[in-house]
mmCIF file with all atom_site columns, C-alpha atoms in Angstrom:
data_model
loop_
_atom_site.group_PDB
_atom_site.id
_atom_site.type_symbol
_atom_site.label_atom_id
_atom_site.label_alt_id
_atom_site.label_comp_id
_atom_site.label_asym_id
_atom_site.label_entity_id
_atom_site.label_seq_id
_atom_site.pdbx_PDB_ins_code
_atom_site.Cartn_x
_atom_site.Cartn_y
_atom_site.Cartn_z
_atom_site.occupancy
_atom_site.B_iso_or_equiv
_atom_site.pdbx_formal_charge
_atom_site.auth_seq_id
_atom_site.auth_comp_id
_atom_site.auth_asym_id
_atom_site.auth_atom_id
_atom_site.pdbx_PDB_model_num
ATOM 1   C CA . GLY K 1 1   ? 4.837   -3.100  -16.424 1.00 56.00 ? 1   GLY K CA 1
ATOM 2   C CA . GLN K 1 2   ? 5.019   -0.497  -19.328 1.00 62.00 ? 2   GLN K CA 1
ATOM 3   C CA . GLN K 1 3   ? 4.487   2.938   -18.630 1.00 72.00 ? 3   GLN K CA 1
ATOM 4   C CA . LEU K 1 4   ? 2.272   5.009   -20.462 1.00 87.00 ? 4   LEU K CA 1
ATOM 5   C CA . ASN K 1 5   ? 1.943   8.789   -19.578 1.00 90.00 ? 5   ASN K CA 1
ATOM 6   C CA . GLN K 1 6   ? -1.408  10.329  -20.280 1.00 93.00 ? 6   GLN K CA 1
ATOM 7   C CA . SER K 1 7   ? -1.985  14.196  -19.984 1.00 95.00 ? 7   SER K CA 1
ATOM 8   C CA . PRO K 1 8   ? -3.543  16.146  -18.586 1.00 95.00 ? 8   PRO K CA 1
ATOM 9   C CA . GLN K 1 9   ? -4.696  14.205  -15.478 1.00 93.00 ? 9   GLN K CA 1
ATOM 10  C CA . SER K 1 10  ? -7.854  16.082  -15.441 1.00 95.00 ? 10  SER K CA 1
ATOM 11  C CA . MET K 1 11  ? -9.593  18.947  -17.342 1.00 96.00 ? 11  MET K CA 1
ATOM 12  C CA . PHE K 1 12  ? -12.515 21.258  -16.636 1.00 97.00 ? 12  PHE K CA 1
ATOM 13  C CA . ILE K 1 13  ? -14.012 22.765  -19.937 1.00 96.00 ? 13  ILE K CA 1
ATOM 14  C CA . GLN K 1 14  ? -17.043 24.580  -21.000 1.00 97.00 ? 14  GLN K CA 1
ATOM 15  C CA . GLU K 1 15  ? -19.753 23.035  -23.067 1.00 97.00 ? 15  GLU K CA 1
ATOM 16  C CA . GLY K 1 16  ? -18.712 23.677  -26.619 1.00 97.00 ? 16  GLY K CA 1
ATOM 17  C CA . GLU K 1 17  ? -15.087 23.870  -26.167 1.00 97.00 ? 17  GLU K CA 1
ATOM 18  C CA . ASP K 1 18  ? -12.865 21.442  -27.811 1.00 97.00 ? 18  ASP K CA 1
ATOM 19  C CA . VAL K 1 19  ? -10.639 18.808  -25.887 1.00 96.00 ? 19  VAL K CA 1
ATOM 20  C CA . SER K 1 20  ? -7.214  17.603  -26.574 1.00 97.00 ? 20  SER K CA 1
ATOM 21  C CA . MET K 1 21  ? -5.369  14.963  -24.702 1.00 97.00 ? 21  MET K CA 1
ATOM 22  C CA . ASN K 1 22  ? -2.470  12.590  -25.325 1.00 96.00 ? 22  ASN K CA 1
ATOM 23  C CA . CYS K 1 23  ? -0.452  9.592   -24.406 1.00 96.00 ? 23  CYS K CA 1
ATOM 24  C CA . THR K 1 24  ? 3.052   9.045   -24.412 1.00 95.00 ? 24  THR K CA 1
ATOM 25  C CA . SER K 1 25  ? 5.509   6.158   -24.076 1.00 93.00 ? 25  SER K CA 1
ATOM 26  C CA . SER K 1 26  ? 9.134   5.383   -24.079 1.00 91.00 ? 26  SER K CA 1
ATOM 27  C CA . SER K 1 27  ? 8.207   2.140   -26.015 1.00 91.00 ? 27  SER K CA 1
ATOM 28  C CA . ILE K 1 28  ? 6.882   1.316   -29.208 1.00 93.00 ? 28  ILE K CA 1
ATOM 29  C CA . PHE K 1 29  ? 3.221   0.062   -29.553 1.00 93.00 ? 29  PHE K CA 1
ATOM 30  C CA . ASN K 1 30  ? 1.720   -1.733  -32.479 1.00 91.00 ? 30  ASN K CA 1
ATOM 31  C CA . THR K 1 31  ? -1.882  -0.621  -31.764 1.00 92.00 ? 31  THR K CA 1
ATOM 32  C CA . TRP K 1 32  ? -3.394  2.092   -29.837 1.00 94.00 ? 32  TRP K CA 1
ATOM 33  C CA . LEU K 1 33  ? -6.819  2.246   -28.414 1.00 94.00 ? 33  LEU K CA 1
ATOM 34  C CA . TRP K 1 34  ? -8.777  5.172   -26.694 1.00 96.00 ? 34  TRP K CA 1
ATOM 35  C CA . TYR K 1 35  ? -11.330 4.196   -24.144 1.00 96.00 ? 35  TYR K CA 1
ATOM 36  C CA . LYS K 1 36  ? -14.004 6.156   -22.222 1.00 97.00 ? 36  LYS K CA 1
ATOM 37  C CA . GLN K 1 37  ? -15.054 5.301   -18.842 1.00 95.00 ? 37  GLN K CA 1
ATOM 38  C CA . ASP K 1 38  ? -18.342 6.230   -17.285 1.00 94.00 ? 38  ASP K CA 1
ATOM 39  C CA . PRO K 1 39  ? -18.615 6.485   -13.402 1.00 88.00 ? 39  PRO K CA 1
ATOM 40  C CA . GLY K 1 40  ? -18.730 3.020   -11.861 1.00 88.00 ? 40  GLY K CA 1
ATOM 41  C CA . GLU K 1 41  ? -18.780 1.319   -15.179 1.00 92.00 ? 41  GLU K CA 1
ATOM 42  C CA . GLY K 1 42  ? -16.391 -0.385  -17.519 1.00 94.00 ? 42  GLY K CA 1
ATOM 43  C CA . PRO K 1 43  ? -14.261 1.302   -20.328 1.00 95.00 ? 43  PRO K CA 1
ATOM 44  C CA . VAL K 1 44  ? -15.769 1.407   -23.697 1.00 95.00 ? 44  VAL K CA 1
ATOM 45  C CA . LEU K 1 45  ? -13.760 1.347   -26.851 1.00 93.00 ? 45  LEU K CA 1
ATOM 46  C CA . LEU K 1 46  ? -13.884 4.763   -28.933 1.00 95.00 ? 46  LEU K CA 1
ATOM 47  C CA . ILE K 1 47  ? -11.194 4.348   -31.505 1.00 95.00 ? 47  ILE K CA 1
ATOM 48  C CA . ALA K 1 48  ? -8.605  1.794   -32.633 1.00 93.00 ? 48  ALA K CA 1
ATOM 49  C CA . LEU K 1 49  ? -5.346  2.924   -34.601 1.00 94.00 ? 49  LEU K CA 1
ATOM 50  C CA . TYR K 1 50  ? -3.182  0.315   -36.223 1.00 92.00 ? 50  TYR K CA 1
ATOM 51  C CA . LYS K 1 51  ? -0.713  2.269   -38.241 1.00 93.00 ? 51  LYS K CA 1
ATOM 52  C CA . ALA K 1 52  ? 2.113   4.983   -37.612 1.00 94.00 ? 52  ALA K CA 1
ATOM 53  C CA . GLY K 1 53  ? 0.533   8.073   -38.810 1.00 94.00 ? 53  GLY K CA 1
ATOM 54  C CA . GLU K 1 54  ? -2.876  6.908   -39.034 1.00 94.00 ? 54  GLU K CA 1
ATOM 55  C CA . LEU K 1 55  ? -5.816  9.377   -38.084 1.00 96.00 ? 55  LEU K CA 1
ATOM 56  C CA . THR K 1 56  ? -9.200  8.422   -37.336 1.00 95.00 ? 56  THR K CA 1
ATOM 57  C CA . SER K 1 57  ? -12.365 9.992   -36.775 1.00 95.00 ? 57  SER K CA 1
ATOM 58  C CA . ASN K 1 58  ? -15.584 8.776   -34.818 1.00 93.00 ? 58  ASN K CA 1
ATOM 59  C CA . GLY K 1 59  ? -18.224 11.480  -35.048 1.00 96.00 ? 59  GLY K CA 1
ATOM 60  C CA . ARG K 1 60  ? -16.786 14.159  -32.831 1.00 97.00 ? 60  ARG K CA 1
ATOM 61  C CA . LEU K 1 61  ? -13.791 12.184  -31.924 1.00 97.00 ? 61  LEU K CA 1
ATOM 62  C CA . THR K 1 62  ? -10.328 12.111  -33.602 1.00 97.00 ? 62  THR K CA 1
ATOM 63  C CA . ALA K 1 63  ? -7.472  10.359  -32.873 1.00 97.00 ? 63  ALA K CA 1
ATOM 64  C CA . GLN K 1 64  ? -3.881  9.798   -34.226 1.00 97.00 ? 64  GLN K CA 1
ATOM 65  C CA . PHE K 1 65  ? -1.214  7.042   -34.011 1.00 96.00 ? 65  PHE K CA 1
ATOM 66  C CA . GLY K 1 66  ? 1.953   8.893   -33.517 1.00 95.00 ? 66  GLY K CA 1
ATOM 67  C CA . ILE K 1 67  ? 4.612   8.689   -36.433 1.00 95.00 ? 67  ILE K CA 1
ATOM 68  C CA . THR K 1 68  ? 7.282   7.194   -33.714 1.00 94.00 ? 68  THR K CA 1
ATOM 69  C CA . ARG K 1 69  ? 4.716   4.599   -32.733 1.00 94.00 ? 69  ARG K CA 1
ATOM 70  C CA . LYS K 1 70  ? 5.280   6.151   -29.116 1.00 94.00 ? 70  LYS K CA 1
ATOM 71  C CA . ASP K 1 71  ? 2.399   8.292   -28.856 1.00 95.00 ? 71  ASP K CA 1
ATOM 72  C CA . SER K 1 72  ? -1.289  9.296   -29.725 1.00 97.00 ? 72  SER K CA 1
ATOM 73  C CA . PHE K 1 73  ? -3.623  11.910  -29.099 1.00 97.00 ? 73  PHE K CA 1
ATOM 74  C CA . LEU K 1 74  ? -7.276  12.204  -28.856 1.00 98.00 ? 74  LEU K CA 1
ATOM 75  C CA . ASN K 1 75  ? -9.496  15.317  -29.497 1.00 98.00 ? 75  ASN K CA 1
ATOM 76  C CA . ILE K 1 76  ? -13.085 15.875  -28.687 1.00 98.00 ? 76  ILE K CA 1
ATOM 77  C CA . SER K 1 77  ? -14.568 18.938  -30.739 1.00 97.00 ? 77  SER K CA 1
ATOM 78  C CA . ALA K 1 78  ? -17.537 20.718  -29.425 1.00 97.00 ? 78  ALA K CA 1
ATOM 79  C CA . SER K 1 79  ? -17.752 19.131  -26.172 1.00 97.00 ? 79  SER K CA 1
ATOM 80  C CA . ILE K 1 80  ? -21.229 18.247  -24.708 1.00 97.00 ? 80  ILE K CA 1
ATOM 81  C CA . PRO K 1 81  ? -22.068 17.233  -21.048 1.00 95.00 ? 81  PRO K CA 1
ATOM 82  C CA . SER K 1 82  ? -22.232 13.606  -21.574 1.00 95.00 ? 82  SER K CA 1
ATOM 83  C CA . ASP K 1 83  ? -18.712 13.806  -22.744 1.00 97.00 ? 83  ASP K CA 1
ATOM 84  C CA . VAL K 1 84  ? -18.012 13.391  -18.940 1.00 96.00 ? 84  VAL K CA 1
ATOM 85  C CA . GLY K 1 85  ? -15.901 10.522  -17.890 1.00 96.00 ? 85  GLY K CA 1
ATOM 86  C CA . ILE K 1 86  ? -12.552 9.455   -17.548 1.00 95.00 ? 86  ILE K CA 1
ATOM 87  C CA . TYR K 1 87  ? -10.483 8.936   -21.025 1.00 96.00 ? 87  TYR K CA 1
ATOM 88  C CA . PHE K 1 88  ? -7.939  6.102   -21.243 1.00 95.00 ? 88  PHE K CA 1
ATOM 89  C CA . CYS K 1 89  ? -5.240  5.232   -24.110 1.00 95.00 ? 89  CYS K CA 1
ATOM 90  C CA . ALA K 1 90  ? -3.939  1.889   -24.231 1.00 93.00 ? 90  ALA K CA 1
ATOM 91  C CA . GLY K 1 91  ? -1.187  0.460   -26.268 1.00 92.00 ? 91  GLY K CA 1
ATOM 92  C CA . GLN K 1 92  ? -0.427  -2.955  -27.430 1.00 89.00 ? 92  GLN K CA 1
ATOM 93  C CA . ARG K 1 93  ? 2.753   -4.635  -27.345 1.00 84.00 ? 93  ARG K CA 1
ATOM 94  C CA . GLY K 1 94  ? 2.892   -8.450  -27.930 1.00 80.00 ? 94  GLY K CA 1
ATOM 95  C CA . ASN K 1 95  ? -0.309  -10.158 -26.463 1.00 75.00 ? 95  ASN K CA 1
ATOM 96  C CA . GLN K 1 96  ? -1.282  -7.405  -23.776 1.00 81.00 ? 96  GLN K CA 1
ATOM 97  C CA . PHE K 1 97  ? -2.426  -3.888  -23.851 1.00 87.00 ? 97  PHE K CA 1
ATOM 98  C CA . TYR K 1 98  ? -1.057  -1.329  -21.441 1.00 89.00 ? 98  TYR K CA 1
ATOM 99  C CA . PHE K 1 99  ? -2.983  1.449   -20.106 1.00 91.00 ? 99  PHE K CA 1
ATOM 100 C CA . GLY K 1 100 ? -2.512  5.041   -19.330 1.00 91.00 ? 100 GLY K CA 1
ATOM 101 C CA . THR K 1 101 ? -3.814  6.503   -16.039 1.00 90.00 ? 101 THR K CA 1
ATOM 102 C CA . GLY K 1 102 ? -6.383  8.160   -17.587 1.00 93.00 ? 102 GLY K CA 1
ATOM 103 C CA . THR K 1 103 ? -7.719  11.839  -17.953 1.00 95.00 ? 103 THR K CA 1
ATOM 104 C CA . SER K 1 104 ? -10.892 12.900  -16.101 1.00 95.00 ? 104 SER K CA 1
ATOM 105 C CA . LEU K 1 105 ? -12.950 15.327  -18.344 1.00 96.00 ? 105 LEU K CA 1
ATOM 106 C CA . THR K 1 106 ? -15.837 17.731  -16.457 1.00 96.00 ? 106 THR K CA 1
ATOM 107 C CA . VAL K 1 107 ? -18.110 19.460  -18.982 1.00 96.00 ? 107 VAL K CA 1
ATOM 108 C CA . ILE K 1 108 ? -19.541 22.613  -17.511 1.00 94.00 ? 108 ILE K CA 1
ATOM 109 C CA . PRO K 1 109 ? -22.933 23.364  -18.879 1.00 91.00 ? 109 PRO K CA 1
ATOM 110 C CA . ASP O 2 1   ? -26.992 -9.559  -27.318 1.00 66.00 ? 1   ASP O CA 1
ATOM 111 C CA . GLY O 2 2   ? -23.586 -10.859 -26.583 1.00 73.00 ? 2   GLY O CA 1
ATOM 112 C CA . GLY O 2 3   ? -21.606 -9.192  -24.156 1.00 93.00 ? 3   GLY O CA 1
ATOM 113 C CA . ILE O 2 4   ? -19.440 -9.654  -20.627 1.00 96.00 ? 4   ILE O CA 1
ATOM 114 C CA . THR O 2 5   ? -21.042 -9.638  -17.306 1.00 96.00 ? 5   THR O CA 1
ATOM 115 C CA . GLN O 2 6   ? -19.539 -9.388  -13.918 1.00 97.00 ? 6   GLN O CA 1
ATOM 116 C CA . SER O 2 7   ? -21.199 -10.031 -10.572 1.00 94.00 ? 7   SER O CA 1
ATOM 117 C CA . PRO O 2 8   ? -21.786 -9.024  -8.083  1.00 94.00 ? 8   PRO O CA 1
ATOM 118 C CA . LYS O 2 9   ? -21.707 -5.241  -8.999  1.00 95.00 ? 9   LYS O CA 1
ATOM 119 C CA . TYR O 2 10  ? -21.024 -4.527  -5.165  1.00 95.00 ? 10  TYR O CA 1
ATOM 120 C CA . LEU O 2 11  ? -19.017 -6.604  -2.762  1.00 94.00 ? 11  LEU O CA 1
ATOM 121 C CA . PHE O 2 12  ? -18.470 -6.198  0.832   1.00 93.00 ? 12  PHE O CA 1
ATOM 122 C CA . ARG O 2 13  ? -15.952 -8.544  2.575   1.00 91.00 ? 13  ARG O CA 1
ATOM 123 C CA . LYS O 2 14  ? -14.336 -9.069  6.276   1.00 91.00 ? 14  LYS O CA 1
ATOM 124 C CA . GLU O 2 15  ? -10.715 -8.829  6.723   1.00 89.00 ? 15  GLU O CA 1
ATOM 125 C CA . GLY O 2 16  ? -9.209  -12.368 6.429   1.00 88.00 ? 16  GLY O CA 1
ATOM 126 C CA . GLN O 2 17  ? -12.013 -13.846 4.075   1.00 91.00 ? 17  GLN O CA 1
ATOM 127 C CA . ASN O 2 18  ? -11.388 -15.077 0.580   1.00 94.00 ? 18  ASN O CA 1
ATOM 128 C CA . VAL O 2 19  ? -14.070 -13.701 -2.087  1.00 95.00 ? 19  VAL O CA 1
ATOM 129 C CA . THR O 2 20  ? -14.601 -14.613 -5.565  1.00 96.00 ? 20  THR O CA 1
ATOM 130 C CA . LEU O 2 21  ? -15.709 -12.456 -8.385  1.00 97.00 ? 21  LEU O CA 1
ATOM 131 C CA . SER O 2 22  ? -17.581 -13.727 -11.274 1.00 97.00 ? 22  SER O CA 1
ATOM 132 C CA . CYS O 2 23  ? -16.925 -12.994 -14.915 1.00 98.00 ? 23  CYS O CA 1
ATOM 133 C CA . GLU O 2 24  ? -18.978 -14.634 -17.812 1.00 98.00 ? 24  GLU O CA 1
ATOM 134 C CA . GLN O 2 25  ? -18.781 -13.765 -21.455 1.00 97.00 ? 25  GLN O CA 1
ATOM 135 C CA . ASN O 2 26  ? -20.895 -14.968 -24.696 1.00 96.00 ? 26  ASN O CA 1
ATOM 136 C CA . LEU O 2 27  ? -18.572 -13.208 -27.101 1.00 94.00 ? 27  LEU O CA 1
ATOM 137 C CA . ASN O 2 28  ? -16.953 -16.508 -27.963 1.00 93.00 ? 28  ASN O CA 1
ATOM 138 C CA . HIS O 2 29  ? -13.518 -14.657 -27.221 1.00 93.00 ? 29  HIS O CA 1
ATOM 139 C CA . ASP O 2 30  ? -10.654 -16.726 -26.367 1.00 92.00 ? 30  ASP O CA 1
ATOM 140 C CA . ALA O 2 31  ? -8.836  -14.536 -24.211 1.00 92.00 ? 31  ALA O CA 1
ATOM 141 C CA . MET O 2 32  ? -9.869  -13.048 -20.772 1.00 95.00 ? 32  MET O CA 1
ATOM 142 C CA . TYR O 2 33  ? -8.289  -10.409 -18.228 1.00 95.00 ? 33  TYR O CA 1
ATOM 143 C CA . TRP O 2 34  ? -8.508  -9.214  -14.868 1.00 97.00 ? 34  TRP O CA 1
ATOM 144 C CA . TYR O 2 35  ? -7.689  -5.425  -13.918 1.00 96.00 ? 35  TYR O CA 1
ATOM 145 C CA . ARG O 2 36  ? -7.682  -3.699  -10.922 1.00 96.00 ? 36  ARG O CA 1
ATOM 146 C CA . GLN O 2 37  ? -8.439  0.161   -10.820 1.00 93.00 ? 37  GLN O CA 1
ATOM 147 C CA . ASP O 2 38  ? -7.696  2.547   -8.091  1.00 91.00 ? 38  ASP O CA 1
ATOM 148 C CA . PRO O 2 39  ? -8.656  6.123   -8.064  1.00 82.00 ? 39  PRO O CA 1
ATOM 149 C CA . GLY O 2 40  ? -6.083  8.223   -9.976  1.00 73.00 ? 40  GLY O CA 1
ATOM 150 C CA . GLN O 2 41  ? -4.478  5.012   -11.384 1.00 77.00 ? 41  GLN O CA 1
ATOM 151 C CA . GLY O 2 42  ? -4.478  3.186   -14.637 1.00 82.00 ? 42  GLY O CA 1
ATOM 152 C CA . LEU O 2 43  ? -5.792  -0.236  -15.111 1.00 90.00 ? 43  LEU O CA 1
ATOM 153 C CA . ARG O 2 44  ? -3.371  -2.845  -13.625 1.00 91.00 ? 44  ARG O CA 1
ATOM 154 C CA . LEU O 2 45  ? -3.284  -6.339  -14.861 1.00 92.00 ? 45  LEU O CA 1
ATOM 155 C CA . ILE O 2 46  ? -3.880  -8.985  -12.403 1.00 96.00 ? 46  ILE O CA 1
ATOM 156 C CA . TYR O 2 47  ? -4.248  -12.393 -14.303 1.00 96.00 ? 47  TYR O CA 1
ATOM 157 C CA . TYR O 2 48  ? -4.863  -13.163 -18.080 1.00 94.00 ? 48  TYR O CA 1
ATOM 158 C CA . SER O 2 49  ? -5.805  -16.392 -19.666 1.00 95.00 ? 49  SER O CA 1
ATOM 159 C CA . GLN O 2 50  ? -5.590  -16.912 -23.611 1.00 91.00 ? 50  GLN O CA 1
ATOM 160 C CA . ILE O 2 51  ? -7.003  -20.671 -23.620 1.00 92.00 ? 51  ILE O CA 1
ATOM 161 C CA . VAL O 2 52  ? -9.155  -22.710 -21.390 1.00 94.00 ? 52  VAL O CA 1
ATOM 162 C CA . ASN O 2 53  ? -7.061  -24.572 -18.559 1.00 95.00 ? 53  ASN O CA 1
ATOM 163 C CA . ASP O 2 54  ? -4.153  -21.982 -18.910 1.00 95.00 ? 54  ASP O CA 1
ATOM 164 C CA . PHE O 2 55  ? -3.423  -18.739 -17.371 1.00 96.00 ? 55  PHE O CA 1
ATOM 165 C CA . GLN O 2 56  ? -0.620  -15.991 -16.717 1.00 94.00 ? 56  GLN O CA 1
ATOM 166 C CA . LYS O 2 57  ? 0.198   -13.609 -14.032 1.00 95.00 ? 57  LYS O CA 1
ATOM 167 C CA . GLY O 2 58  ? -0.081  -10.199 -14.459 1.00 92.00 ? 58  GLY O CA 1
ATOM 168 C CA . ASP O 2 59  ? 1.843   -7.184  -13.028 1.00 90.00 ? 59  ASP O CA 1
ATOM 169 C CA . ILE O 2 60  ? 0.095   -7.574  -9.739  1.00 94.00 ? 60  ILE O CA 1
ATOM 170 C CA . ALA O 2 61  ? -0.804  -11.182 -9.308  1.00 96.00 ? 61  ALA O CA 1
ATOM 171 C CA . GLU O 2 62  ? 0.151   -11.460 -5.349  1.00 96.00 ? 62  GLU O CA 1
ATOM 172 C CA . GLY O 2 63  ? -2.849  -11.989 -3.307  1.00 96.00 ? 63  GLY O CA 1
ATOM 173 C CA . TYR O 2 64  ? -5.144  -13.069 -6.182  1.00 97.00 ? 64  TYR O CA 1
ATOM 174 C CA . SER O 2 65  ? -5.814  -16.489 -7.768  1.00 97.00 ? 65  SER O CA 1
ATOM 175 C CA . VAL O 2 66  ? -7.918  -17.433 -11.054 1.00 98.00 ? 66  VAL O CA 1
ATOM 176 C CA . SER O 2 67  ? -9.246  -20.313 -12.826 1.00 97.00 ? 67  SER O CA 1
ATOM 177 C CA . ARG O 2 68  ? -10.305 -21.019 -16.681 1.00 97.00 ? 68  ARG O CA 1
ATOM 178 C CA . GLU O 2 69  ? -12.053 -24.247 -16.747 1.00 97.00 ? 69  GLU O CA 1
ATOM 179 C CA . LYS O 2 70  ? -14.694 -23.175 -19.465 1.00 96.00 ? 70  LYS O CA 1
ATOM 180 C CA . LYS O 2 71  ? -14.107 -20.622 -22.254 1.00 96.00 ? 71  LYS O CA 1
ATOM 181 C CA . GLU O 2 72  ? -16.949 -18.602 -20.954 1.00 97.00 ? 72  GLU O CA 1
ATOM 182 C CA . SER O 2 73  ? -15.707 -18.034 -17.427 1.00 98.00 ? 73  SER O CA 1
ATOM 183 C CA . PHE O 2 74  ? -12.917 -16.495 -15.800 1.00 98.00 ? 74  PHE O CA 1
ATOM 184 C CA . PRO O 2 75  ? -13.518 -16.139 -12.032 1.00 98.00 ? 75  PRO O CA 1
ATOM 185 C CA . LEU O 2 76  ? -11.058 -13.978 -9.772  1.00 98.00 ? 76  LEU O CA 1
ATOM 186 C CA . THR O 2 77  ? -10.540 -15.141 -6.270  1.00 97.00 ? 77  THR O CA 1
ATOM 187 C CA . VAL O 2 78  ? -9.290  -12.258 -3.836  1.00 96.00 ? 78  VAL O CA 1
ATOM 188 C CA . THR O 2 79  ? -7.606  -13.909 -0.897  1.00 93.00 ? 79  THR O CA 1
ATOM 189 C CA . SER O 2 80  ? -6.743  -13.103 2.581   1.00 89.00 ? 80  SER O CA 1
ATOM 190 C CA . ALA O 2 81  ? -3.130  -12.618 1.465   1.00 87.00 ? 81  ALA O CA 1
ATOM 191 C CA . GLN O 2 82  ? -4.001  -9.750  -0.613  1.00 88.00 ? 82  GLN O CA 1
ATOM 192 C CA . LYS O 2 83  ? -3.076  -6.771  1.628   1.00 88.00 ? 83  LYS O CA 1
ATOM 193 C CA . ASN O 2 84  ? -5.212  -3.874  0.243   1.00 90.00 ? 84  ASN O CA 1
ATOM 194 C CA . PRO O 2 85  ? -8.184  -5.480  -1.735  1.00 93.00 ? 85  PRO O CA 1
ATOM 195 C CA . THR O 2 86  ? -10.636 -2.559  -1.580  1.00 95.00 ? 86  THR O CA 1
ATOM 196 C CA . ALA O 2 87  ? -10.766 -1.536  -5.314  1.00 95.00 ? 87  ALA O CA 1
ATOM 197 C CA . PHE O 2 88  ? -12.592 -1.626  -8.448  1.00 96.00 ? 88  PHE O CA 1
ATOM 198 C CA . TYR O 2 89  ? -12.179 -5.103  -10.387 1.00 97.00 ? 89  TYR O CA 1
ATOM 199 C CA . LEU O 2 90  ? -12.701 -5.121  -14.035 1.00 97.00 ? 90  LEU O CA 1
ATOM 200 C CA . CYS O 2 91  ? -12.957 -8.248  -16.207 1.00 97.00 ? 91  CYS O CA 1
ATOM 201 C CA . ALA O 2 92  ? -12.306 -7.770  -20.164 1.00 95.00 ? 92  ALA O CA 1
ATOM 202 C CA . SER O 2 93  ? -12.180 -10.303 -23.002 1.00 94.00 ? 93  SER O CA 1
ATOM 203 C CA . SER O 2 94  ? -10.896 -10.113 -26.485 1.00 91.00 ? 94  SER O CA 1
ATOM 204 C CA . ARG O 2 95  ? -10.616 -12.117 -29.729 1.00 85.00 ? 95  ARG O CA 1
ATOM 205 C CA . ASP O 2 96  ? -7.325  -12.724 -31.724 1.00 68.00 ? 96  ASP O CA 1
ATOM 206 C CA . ARG O 2 97  ? -5.054  -12.173 -28.770 1.00 64.00 ? 97  ARG O CA 1
ATOM 207 C CA . GLY O 2 98  ? -6.238  -8.482  -28.202 1.00 62.00 ? 98  GLY O CA 1
ATOM 208 C CA . ASN O 2 99  ? -5.547  -7.111  -31.724 1.00 65.00 ? 99  ASN O CA 1
ATOM 209 C CA . TYR O 2 100 ? -9.000  -5.607  -31.976 1.00 71.00 ? 100 TYR O CA 1
ATOM 210 C CA . GLY O 2 101 ? -8.951  -4.207  -28.266 1.00 81.00 ? 101 GLY O CA 1
ATOM 211 C CA . TYR O 2 102 ? -10.667 -5.398  -25.326 1.00 89.00 ? 102 TYR O CA 1
ATOM 212 C CA . THR O 2 103 ? -14.361 -5.618  -24.272 1.00 92.00 ? 103 THR O CA 1
ATOM 213 C CA . PHE O 2 104 ? -14.850 -4.828  -20.686 1.00 95.00 ? 104 PHE O CA 1
ATOM 214 C CA . GLY O 2 105 ? -17.506 -5.836  -18.134 1.00 96.00 ? 105 GLY O CA 1
ATOM 215 C CA . SER O 2 106 ? -19.298 -3.367  -15.904 1.00 96.00 ? 106 SER O CA 1
ATOM 216 C CA . GLY O 2 107 ? -16.980 -3.711  -13.031 1.00 96.00 ? 107 GLY O CA 1
ATOM 217 C CA . THR O 2 108 ? -17.258 -5.050  -9.452  1.00 97.00 ? 108 THR O CA 1
ATOM 218 C CA . ARG O 2 109 ? -16.538 -2.782  -6.503  1.00 96.00 ? 109 ARG O CA 1
ATOM 219 C CA . LEU O 2 110 ? -15.096 -4.557  -3.535  1.00 96.00 ? 110 LEU O CA 1
ATOM 220 C CA . THR O 2 111 ? -14.787 -3.291  -0.054  1.00 95.00 ? 111 THR O CA 1
ATOM 221 C CA . VAL O 2 112 ? -13.146 -4.752  2.638   1.00 91.00 ? 112 VAL O CA 1
ATOM 222 C CA . VAL O 2 113 ? -14.589 -3.783  6.138   1.00 86.00 ? 113 VAL O CA 1
#
């Protein structure tokens, strides 16, 4: 399958700090998605990106579709305890999405 | 409310037994997917189906089987041929071949004892 490299693998931050994570690939993707997964639950879609260079916000979350179409980043501003979870990127090619390995975020109150 | 339902939430199986995981959606989505999630790894595609009575193997289909007799249902059978079946299994569905992303169920944690 397609390889998406997501970094960092884990993050431990203080409440109120900003967070940045990214996803890179050697392949071009047509769509980038960012999901959040709470422990023991399924991933929930946070942001969808459809065009190279697109910058989209959803509350405290901001994501960008890289201009080369091979990468994407997600920023979370002013983190809060409920931001804890695993964040996955996903790139679409053809009829399938390929998922990154996830970034585990821990927010320390 | 529309959604995708997986059951059971937790499942224990003895070695050598087949077990079937249920996935039902009432979103009127055409496509459905099964993923396996292991600690520290991304989601790996087991099988997917884009239309009733048709399905394709994903990256790790060996030891698994599926059926798609109804649009709403896409059950996954973990057979005794699957060497390491203990994992978290996620079902997802999408419309328009996934252009708008996938909707995931809440998962089934399978443990082989």
